[in-house]
Coordinates of C-alpha atoms and ligand atoms in Angstrom, one line a residue:
M1 CA 7.4 39.1 71.0
K2 CA 6.8 37.7 67.5
V3 CA 9.9 37.1 65.4
E4 CA 9.2 38.1 61.8
A5 CA 11.1 37.5 58.6
V6 CA 13.7 40.1 57.6
R7 CA 12.4 42.9 55.5
G8 CA 12.6 42.1 51.8
M9 CA 13.1 38.4 52.4
T10 CA 9.9 36.5 51.8
D11 CA 8.6 33.1 52.6
I12 CA 7.4 31.1 49.6
L13 CA 4.3 29.2 50.8
P14 CA 3.2 25.8 49.8
E15 CA 0.4 27.1 47.6
E16 CA 3.1 29.1 45.7
T17 CA 5.9 26.5 45.6
S18 CA 4.0 24.3 43.1
L19 CA 4.3 27.1 40.5
W20 CA 8.0 27.6 41.5
Q21 CA 8.7 23.9 41.0
Y22 CA 7.0 23.9 37.7
V23 CA 8.9 26.9 36.5
E24 CA 12.2 25.5 37.8
A25 CA 11.6 22.2 36.0
E26 CA 10.8 23.9 32.8
I27 CA 14.0 26.0 33.1
R28 CA 16.1 22.9 33.7
E29 CA 14.6 21.1 30.7
A30 CA 14.9 24.1 28.4
V31 CA 18.5 24.9 29.1
A32 CA 19.4 21.2 28.9
L33 CA 18.1 21.2 25.3
Y34 CA 20.7 24.0 24.6
G35 CA 23.5 21.9 26.2
Y36 CA 23.8 23.6 29.6
R37 CA 24.7 21.6 32.7
E38 CA 24.1 22.7 36.3
I39 CA 26.7 24.2 38.5
R40 CA 26.1 24.9 42.2
T41 CA 28.3 27.5 43.8
P42 CA 28.3 28.6 47.5
I43 CA 26.0 31.4 48.6
V44 CA 28.8 32.9 50.6
E45 CA 31.9 34.1 48.7
R46 CA 34.9 36.4 49.5
A47 CA 33.6 40.0 49.2
E48 CA 36.6 40.7 47.0
L49 CA 35.2 38.4 44.3
F50 CA 32.3 40.8 43.6
A51 CA 34.4 43.9 44.1
R52 CA 36.8 42.7 41.4
G53 CA 34.2 41.0 39.2
V54 CA 31.1 43.1 39.4
G55 CA 32.9 46.3 40.1
E56 CA 33.6 48.5 43.1
T57 CA 31.7 51.4 41.8
T58 CA 28.5 49.6 40.9
D59 CA 25.4 50.0 43.1
I60 CA 25.3 46.2 43.6
V61 CA 28.7 46.2 45.3
H62 CA 28.9 49.7 46.6
K63 CA 25.5 50.0 48.1
E64 CA 23.6 46.7 48.1
M65 CA 26.0 43.9 49.0
Y66 CA 25.6 42.1 52.3
V67 CA 29.2 42.1 53.6
F68 CA 30.3 40.8 57.0
P69 CA 33.6 39.6 58.6
D70 CA 33.8 35.9 59.7
K71 CA 35.3 35.0 63.0
K72 CA 38.8 35.4 61.6
G73 CA 38.1 38.8 60.2
Q74 CA 37.9 37.6 56.5
L75 CA 35.5 39.8 54.6
L76 CA 32.7 37.7 53.2
A77 CA 29.6 38.5 51.1
L78 CA 26.2 37.0 50.4
R79 CA 26.3 36.6 46.7
P80 CA 24.5 39.5 44.9
E81 CA 24.6 37.6 41.6
A82 CA 26.2 34.4 40.3
T83 CA 28.2 35.1 37.2
A84 CA 31.3 36.1 39.2
S85 CA 30.9 32.9 41.2
V86 CA 30.5 30.7 38.2
V87 CA 33.6 32.2 36.5
R88 CA 35.5 31.8 39.8
A89 CA 34.6 28.1 39.9
Y90 CA 35.4 27.7 36.2
I91 CA 38.9 29.0 36.9
E92 CA 39.4 27.3 40.2
H93 CA 38.5 23.8 38.8
G94 CA 40.3 24.3 35.5
L95 CA 37.2 23.8 33.5
Y96 CA 38.8 25.7 30.6
A97 CA 41.3 22.8 30.2
R98 CA 38.5 20.7 28.8
G99 CA 38.5 22.9 25.7
G100 CA 35.5 24.0 23.7
V101 CA 32.7 26.0 25.2
A102 CA 31.6 25.4 28.8
K103 CA 27.9 25.8 29.1
L104 CA 26.8 26.2 32.7
Y105 CA 23.5 27.1 34.4
Y106 CA 22.4 27.8 37.9
L107 CA 19.3 28.4 40.0
G108 CA 19.3 29.9 43.5
P109 CA 18.9 32.8 46.0
M110 CA 20.8 36.1 45.6
F111 CA 20.9 39.0 48.1
R112 CA 20.9 42.7 47.5
Y113 CA 20.1 45.4 50.0
E114 CA 17.6 47.2 47.8
K115 CA 14.4 49.0 48.5
P116 CA 11.8 46.2 48.5
Q117 CA 8.9 46.7 46.1
K118 CA 6.8 44.6 43.7
G119 CA 9.2 42.3 41.9
R120 CA 12.2 43.5 43.9
K121 CA 13.3 41.7 47.0
R122 CA 16.4 41.6 49.2
Q123 CA 16.5 37.9 48.9
F124 CA 15.5 37.0 45.4
H125 CA 16.1 34.0 43.1
Q126 CA 17.8 33.9 39.8
Y127 CA 18.2 31.3 37.1
G128 CA 21.0 32.0 34.7
V129 CA 23.2 30.5 32.0
E130 CA 26.9 31.2 31.2
A131 CA 28.7 30.1 28.1
L132 CA 32.4 30.4 28.4
G133 CA 35.1 30.1 25.8
S134 CA 33.9 31.7 22.6
L135 CA 33.9 35.2 21.0
D136 CA 31.5 34.1 18.3
P137 CA 28.5 36.4 18.0
A138 CA 26.5 33.3 16.9
L139 CA 26.8 32.3 20.6
D140 CA 25.4 35.6 21.7
A141 CA 22.5 35.0 19.3
E142 CA 22.0 31.4 20.7
V143 CA 22.0 32.7 24.3
I144 CA 19.3 35.3 23.3
D145 CA 17.4 32.7 21.5
L146 CA 17.4 30.5 24.6
A147 CA 16.0 33.5 26.6
W148 CA 13.1 33.8 24.1
Y149 CA 12.6 30.0 24.0
L150 CA 12.3 29.8 27.8
M151 CA 9.7 32.5 28.0
E152 CA 7.7 31.0 25.1
R153 CA 7.9 27.6 26.6
L154 CA 6.5 29.0 29.8
G155 CA 3.6 30.3 27.8
L156 CA 4.4 34.0 27.6
R157 CA 3.2 35.6 24.4
R158 CA 5.9 37.0 22.1
E159 CA 3.9 40.2 21.7
G160 CA 4.0 40.8 25.5
L161 CA 7.8 40.7 25.5
F162 CA 10.5 42.8 24.0
L163 CA 14.2 42.6 23.7
R164 CA 16.4 45.7 24.5
L165 CA 19.8 45.4 22.9
N166 CA 23.0 47.4 22.9
S167 CA 26.8 47.1 22.6
I168 CA 29.0 48.8 25.1
G169 CA 32.2 47.9 23.3
C170 CA 35.5 46.6 24.7
P171 CA 38.0 48.0 27.2
R172 CA 39.8 49.7 24.3
D173 CA 36.6 51.7 23.4
R174 CA 35.7 52.4 27.0
P175 CA 38.0 55.3 27.9
R176 CA 36.9 57.3 24.8
Y177 CA 33.2 56.7 25.6
R178 CA 33.7 57.4 29.3
E179 CA 35.4 60.7 28.4
A180 CA 32.6 61.6 26.1
L181 CA 30.0 60.9 28.8
R182 CA 32.0 62.9 31.3
E183 CA 32.2 65.9 29.0
Y184 CA 28.5 65.6 28.3
F185 CA 27.4 65.4 32.0
L186 CA 29.9 67.9 33.4
P187 CA 27.9 71.0 32.6
H188 CA 24.8 69.2 34.2
R189 CA 26.6 68.3 37.3
E190 CA 24.5 70.3 39.7
G191 CA 21.3 68.8 38.3
L192 CA 22.4 65.2 39.0
C193 CA 21.5 63.4 42.1
T194 CA 24.3 63.0 44.7
D195 CA 25.0 59.4 43.7
C196 CA 25.3 60.4 40.0
Q197 CA 27.7 63.3 41.0
R198 CA 29.9 60.6 42.5
R199 CA 29.4 58.4 39.5
L200 CA 30.5 61.3 37.2
D201 CA 33.9 61.1 38.9
E202 CA 34.1 57.4 39.3
N203 CA 32.3 55.8 36.4
P204 CA 30.0 58.0 34.3
L205 CA 28.6 54.9 32.5
R206 CA 26.7 54.2 35.7
I207 CA 24.7 57.5 35.4
L208 CA 22.9 55.9 32.5
D209 CA 21.2 53.3 34.7
C210 CA 20.2 55.7 37.4
N211 CA 16.4 55.5 38.1
G212 CA 16.1 59.2 39.1
H213 CA 13.7 61.1 36.9
T214 CA 16.0 64.2 36.6
C215 CA 19.1 62.1 35.9
Q216 CA 17.2 60.2 33.2
E217 CA 16.1 63.5 31.6
I218 CA 19.6 64.8 31.6
A219 CA 20.9 61.5 30.2
R220 CA 18.4 61.5 27.3
D221 CA 20.8 63.0 24.8
A222 CA 24.0 61.5 26.2
P223 CA 26.5 60.1 23.8
R224 CA 25.7 56.5 22.7
S225 CA 28.1 53.7 23.1
L226 CA 27.3 52.4 19.6
D227 CA 29.0 55.5 18.2
Y228 CA 32.3 54.7 20.1
L229 CA 32.8 51.0 19.0
C230 CA 36.1 49.9 17.5
E231 CA 36.0 48.0 14.2
G232 CA 36.0 44.6 15.9
C233 CA 33.1 45.5 18.3
R234 CA 31.1 47.0 15.5
A235 CA 31.5 43.9 13.3
H236 CA 30.6 41.7 16.3
F237 CA 27.4 43.7 16.9
D238 CA 26.5 43.7 13.2
E239 CA 27.0 40.0 12.9
L240 CA 24.8 39.5 16.0
L241 CA 22.0 41.5 14.4
G242 CA 22.3 39.4 11.3
Y243 CA 21.9 36.2 13.3
L244 CA 19.0 37.6 15.3
D245 CA 17.3 38.5 12.0
A246 CA 17.9 35.0 10.7
L247 CA 16.3 33.6 13.8
G248 CA 13.4 35.9 13.4
L249 CA 14.0 37.5 16.9
A250 CA 12.9 41.1 17.2
Y251 CA 14.9 43.6 19.1
E252 CA 14.9 47.3 20.0
K253 CA 18.3 49.0 20.1
D254 CA 18.5 50.8 23.4
P255 CA 21.5 53.2 23.6
K256 CA 20.9 53.7 27.3
L257 CA 21.2 50.1 28.2
V258 CA 24.5 49.6 29.9
R259 CA 23.4 47.2 32.7
G260 CA 24.6 47.8 36.3
L261 CA 27.6 45.5 36.3
D262 CA 31.1 46.5 35.3
Y263 CA 32.1 43.2 33.7
Y264 CA 30.0 43.6 30.6
T265 CA 31.7 44.1 27.2
R266 CA 30.1 44.3 23.8
T267 CA 26.6 42.8 23.8
V268 CA 24.2 43.7 26.5
F269 CA 20.5 42.9 26.5
E270 CA 17.3 42.7 28.5
L271 CA 14.2 40.8 27.8
A272 CA 11.3 42.7 29.3
S273 CA 7.6 42.2 29.8
R274 CA 5.0 44.8 28.9
D275 CA 2.9 43.5 31.9
L276 CA 5.4 44.3 34.6
G277 CA 5.4 48.1 35.0
A278 CA 8.5 49.9 36.3
Q279 CA 10.5 46.8 37.1
D280 CA 9.9 45.2 33.7
A281 CA 13.1 43.3 33.0
L282 CA 12.5 39.6 33.2
L283 CA 16.1 38.8 32.5
G284 CA 19.3 40.5 31.5
G285 CA 22.7 39.6 30.3
G286 CA 25.5 40.1 27.9
R287 CA 29.1 39.4 27.2
Y288 CA 31.9 39.6 29.8
D289 CA 35.1 38.9 27.8
G290 CA 37.4 40.4 30.5
L291 CA 35.9 38.8 33.6
A292 CA 37.9 35.6 33.8
E293 CA 41.1 37.5 33.5
A294 CA 40.0 40.0 36.1
L295 CA 39.5 37.1 38.5
G296 CA 43.0 35.8 37.9
G297 CA 42.2 33.1 35.3
P298 CA 43.3 32.7 31.7
P299 CA 41.6 35.2 29.3
T300 CA 38.3 33.6 28.5
P301 CA 35.4 35.3 26.8
G302 CA 31.9 34.6 28.1
V303 CA 28.2 35.4 27.5
G304 CA 25.1 34.7 29.5
F305 CA 22.0 36.0 31.2
A306 CA 20.3 35.9 34.6
G307 CA 16.6 36.1 35.1
G308 CA 14.5 36.8 38.2
M309 CA 12.3 34.0 39.4
E310 CA 10.0 36.4 41.4
R311 CA 9.2 38.4 38.3
L312 CA 8.6 35.4 36.2
I313 CA 6.2 34.0 38.9
L314 CA 4.4 37.4 39.0
V315 CA 3.8 37.3 35.3
L316 CA 2.9 33.6 35.2
G317 CA 0.7 33.8 38.3
E318 CA -1.8 35.9 36.4
R319 CA -2.2 33.1 33.8
E320 CA -3.9 29.7 34.0
P321 CA -1.3 27.2 35.1
G322 CA -0.4 24.6 32.5
E323 CA -1.2 20.9 32.7
R324 CA 2.2 20.0 34.2
C325 CA 1.7 22.6 36.8
Y326 CA -1.7 21.1 37.7
R327 CA 0.0 17.7 38.1
L328 CA 2.4 19.2 40.6
I329 CA -0.4 21.0 42.5
S330 CA -2.8 18.1 42.6
G331 CA -3.6 16.7 46.0
P332 CA -3.1 13.1 47.2
R333 CA -4.6 10.4 45.0
A334 CA -6.0 8.5 48.0
Y335 CA -7.2 9.9 51.3
L336 CA -7.6 7.4 54.1
L337 CA -10.5 7.5 56.6
P338 CA -10.0 5.2 59.5
V339 CA -13.4 5.3 61.2
A340 CA -12.1 4.9 64.7
E341 CA -8.9 4.9 66.7
E342 CA -8.7 1.1 66.4
E343 CA -8.3 1.3 62.6
K344 CA -5.4 3.7 62.7
A345 CA -2.6 1.2 62.8
E346 CA -4.0 -0.6 59.7
A347 CA -4.4 2.8 58.0
L348 CA -0.7 3.7 58.7
K349 CA 0.3 0.3 57.1
I350 CA -1.8 0.9 54.1
L351 CA -0.5 4.5 53.7
A352 CA 3.1 3.2 53.8
A353 CA 2.3 0.5 51.2
L354 CA 0.6 2.9 48.8
R355 CA 3.4 5.5 49.0
R356 CA 6.0 2.8 48.5
A357 CA 4.1 1.9 45.3
G358 CA 4.3 5.5 44.2
I359 CA 0.7 6.4 45.0
S360 CA 0.4 9.7 46.9
A361 CA -1.8 9.1 49.9
D362 CA -2.6 10.9 53.1
M363 CA -4.8 10.9 56.2
D364 CA -5.9 13.4 58.8
Y365 CA -3.9 13.7 62.1
A366 CA -5.9 16.5 63.6
G367 CA -8.4 14.3 65.4
R368 CA -11.4 15.6 63.4
S369 CA -14.8 13.9 62.8
L370 CA -15.2 11.5 59.9
R371 CA -17.5 14.0 58.1
K372 CA -15.0 16.8 58.5
R373 CA -12.2 14.5 57.3
L374 CA -14.1 13.6 54.2
Q375 CA -14.5 17.3 53.5
V376 CA -10.7 17.7 53.9
A377 CA -10.2 14.9 51.4
V378 CA -12.3 16.8 48.9
Q379 CA -10.7 20.1 49.6
R380 CA -7.3 18.7 49.1
G381 CA -8.3 17.3 45.7
A382 CA -8.0 13.6 46.5
R383 CA -9.5 11.3 43.9
Y384 CA -10.3 8.4 46.1
A385 CA -11.5 8.2 49.7
L386 CA -10.7 5.0 51.5
F387 CA -13.0 4.2 54.4
L388 CA -11.6 1.7 56.9
G389 CA -14.2 0.6 59.4
E390 CA -14.3 -2.3 61.8
E391 CA -16.7 -4.2 59.7
E392 CA -14.8 -3.9 56.4
L393 CA -11.5 -4.6 58.0
S394 CA -12.8 -7.7 59.7
R395 CA -13.3 -9.0 56.1
G396 CA -9.9 -7.8 55.1
E397 CA -11.4 -5.0 53.0
G398 CA -11.6 -1.3 52.7
K399 CA -14.3 0.8 51.0
V400 CA -13.1 2.9 48.1
R401 CA -15.2 5.9 47.0
D402 CA -14.4 7.6 43.8
L403 CA -14.8 11.2 44.8
E404 CA -15.4 12.3 41.2
T405 CA -18.1 9.8 40.3
G406 CA -19.4 8.8 43.7
V407 CA -19.1 5.1 42.8
E408 CA -18.1 2.9 45.8
E409 CA -16.4 -0.5 45.8
Y410 CA -15.1 -2.9 48.5
V411 CA -11.5 -3.8 47.7
P412 CA -9.3 -6.3 49.6
V413 CA -6.6 -4.5 51.5
G414 CA -3.9 -6.5 49.7
E415 CA -5.3 -5.5 46.3
L416 CA -5.5 -1.7 47.0
V417 CA -2.2 -1.0 45.2
P418 CA -3.1 -2.7 41.9
Y419 CA -6.7 -1.4 42.2
L420 CA -5.6 2.2 42.4
Q421 CA -2.8 1.8 39.9
G422 CA -5.2 0.4 37.4
R423 CA -7.4 3.5 37.4
S424 CA -6.9 6.7 35.5
Ligands
AMP1 P1 20.9 41.6 37.2 O1 21.7 40.6 37.9 O2 20.9 42.9 38.0 O3 21.4 41.8 35.8 O4 19.4 41.2 37.2 C1 18.9 40.1 36.4 C2 17.5 39.9 36.6 O5 17.3 39.5 38.0 C3 16.6 41.1 36.5 O6 16.2 41.2 35.2 C4 15.5 40.7 37.4 O7 14.5 39.9 36.8 C5 16.1 40.0 38.5 N1 16.4 40.8 39.7 C6 17.5 41.6 40.0 N2 17.4 42.2 41.2 C7 16.3 41.7 41.7 C8 15.6 41.9 43.0 N3 16.2 42.7 43.9 N4 14.5 41.3 43.3 C9 13.9 40.5 42.3 N5 14.5 40.2 41.1 C10 15.6 40.8 40.8

């Protein structure tokens, strides 16, 4: 019986990984310009981290998290997101003691037991940034600016993107807002889906991000968090809007945007693509000023975002790849064609020398005819074919054919490296 990949967990094949590598490289360069340094945290964490960080009543933890006991019965989880892990590491390694703002970024796989569909997987990949240690709304603006810059750098048009923005206030505002939501939804209880009926008791905020059509209809006129902000949160939001205006970044206030994670406070946002359909959020983020404390660390405000690689690749895949991407996809520079078995050892030596000189080179190991192998060289996008026949090699030479121009030249084996290096 064939063993297949797990549903919702996809292989990324070589023809796709070039684009992935290109996007990853762009992300690394972009975030470095904003002062972020990479952090790599484990994929497996204690389940408790996400229960306490992301929230017990969120779909991510309640329904979608992969949880399993290890051999000692300790409950572990495949990380469904990385902010909780980054903050855990920040506390565990005392990064706060360095003072100032810690700017950290990550890239890697996340796991959620969701219904797989276009742009939604069970193993998916996120890139994200976290800036810890400041309450300044200018930092929120900088983080949002970075999100825009990243998308623009990858070649997405501003007109094809839009920013949804909201403030959900602080823990002081939350009980009042929660109560208002509960009062609003209570008369509609019977119309809500069973999940939202539970949410109504546990955490009515979560009803606002239910995808069900009826629940969305009911939620249309629900109280808005912006009307329940305390003075401090209102000022923070107004200042942020001022900074976004100064940066020339457009936004749409979205009163229903609460994001499906409990740790958010104040600013929440999503950058979405008009080309993506139902799952249109390219990235989402916000402030989480209470998270570090909830995880047992010193009170430390934070702001960040996470974006989905799969969705980015979907949007980018429909466009012409950029020049840097082409460089990554391009085939070997030289393709070696030993005419017979006897020339193979010499071919191996030349391959090793070319590669050590930084020239990509390859040959065929499938035992195909010379004609077929030449076709492979062309298909793989090689620039030069290097024929190694008995006659040439007896003179210590190989025959180089420029596959673009068709021009051929005999080149001494010892001079192949400078010969190929000297050509564009
Ligand atoms: P979240 O961690 O839920 O705030 O999601 C942040 C971003 O990650 C979203 O905007 C998506 O781009 C991406 N994302 C979240 N869940 C998935 C998934 N199951 N499959 C693919 N991408 C996802």
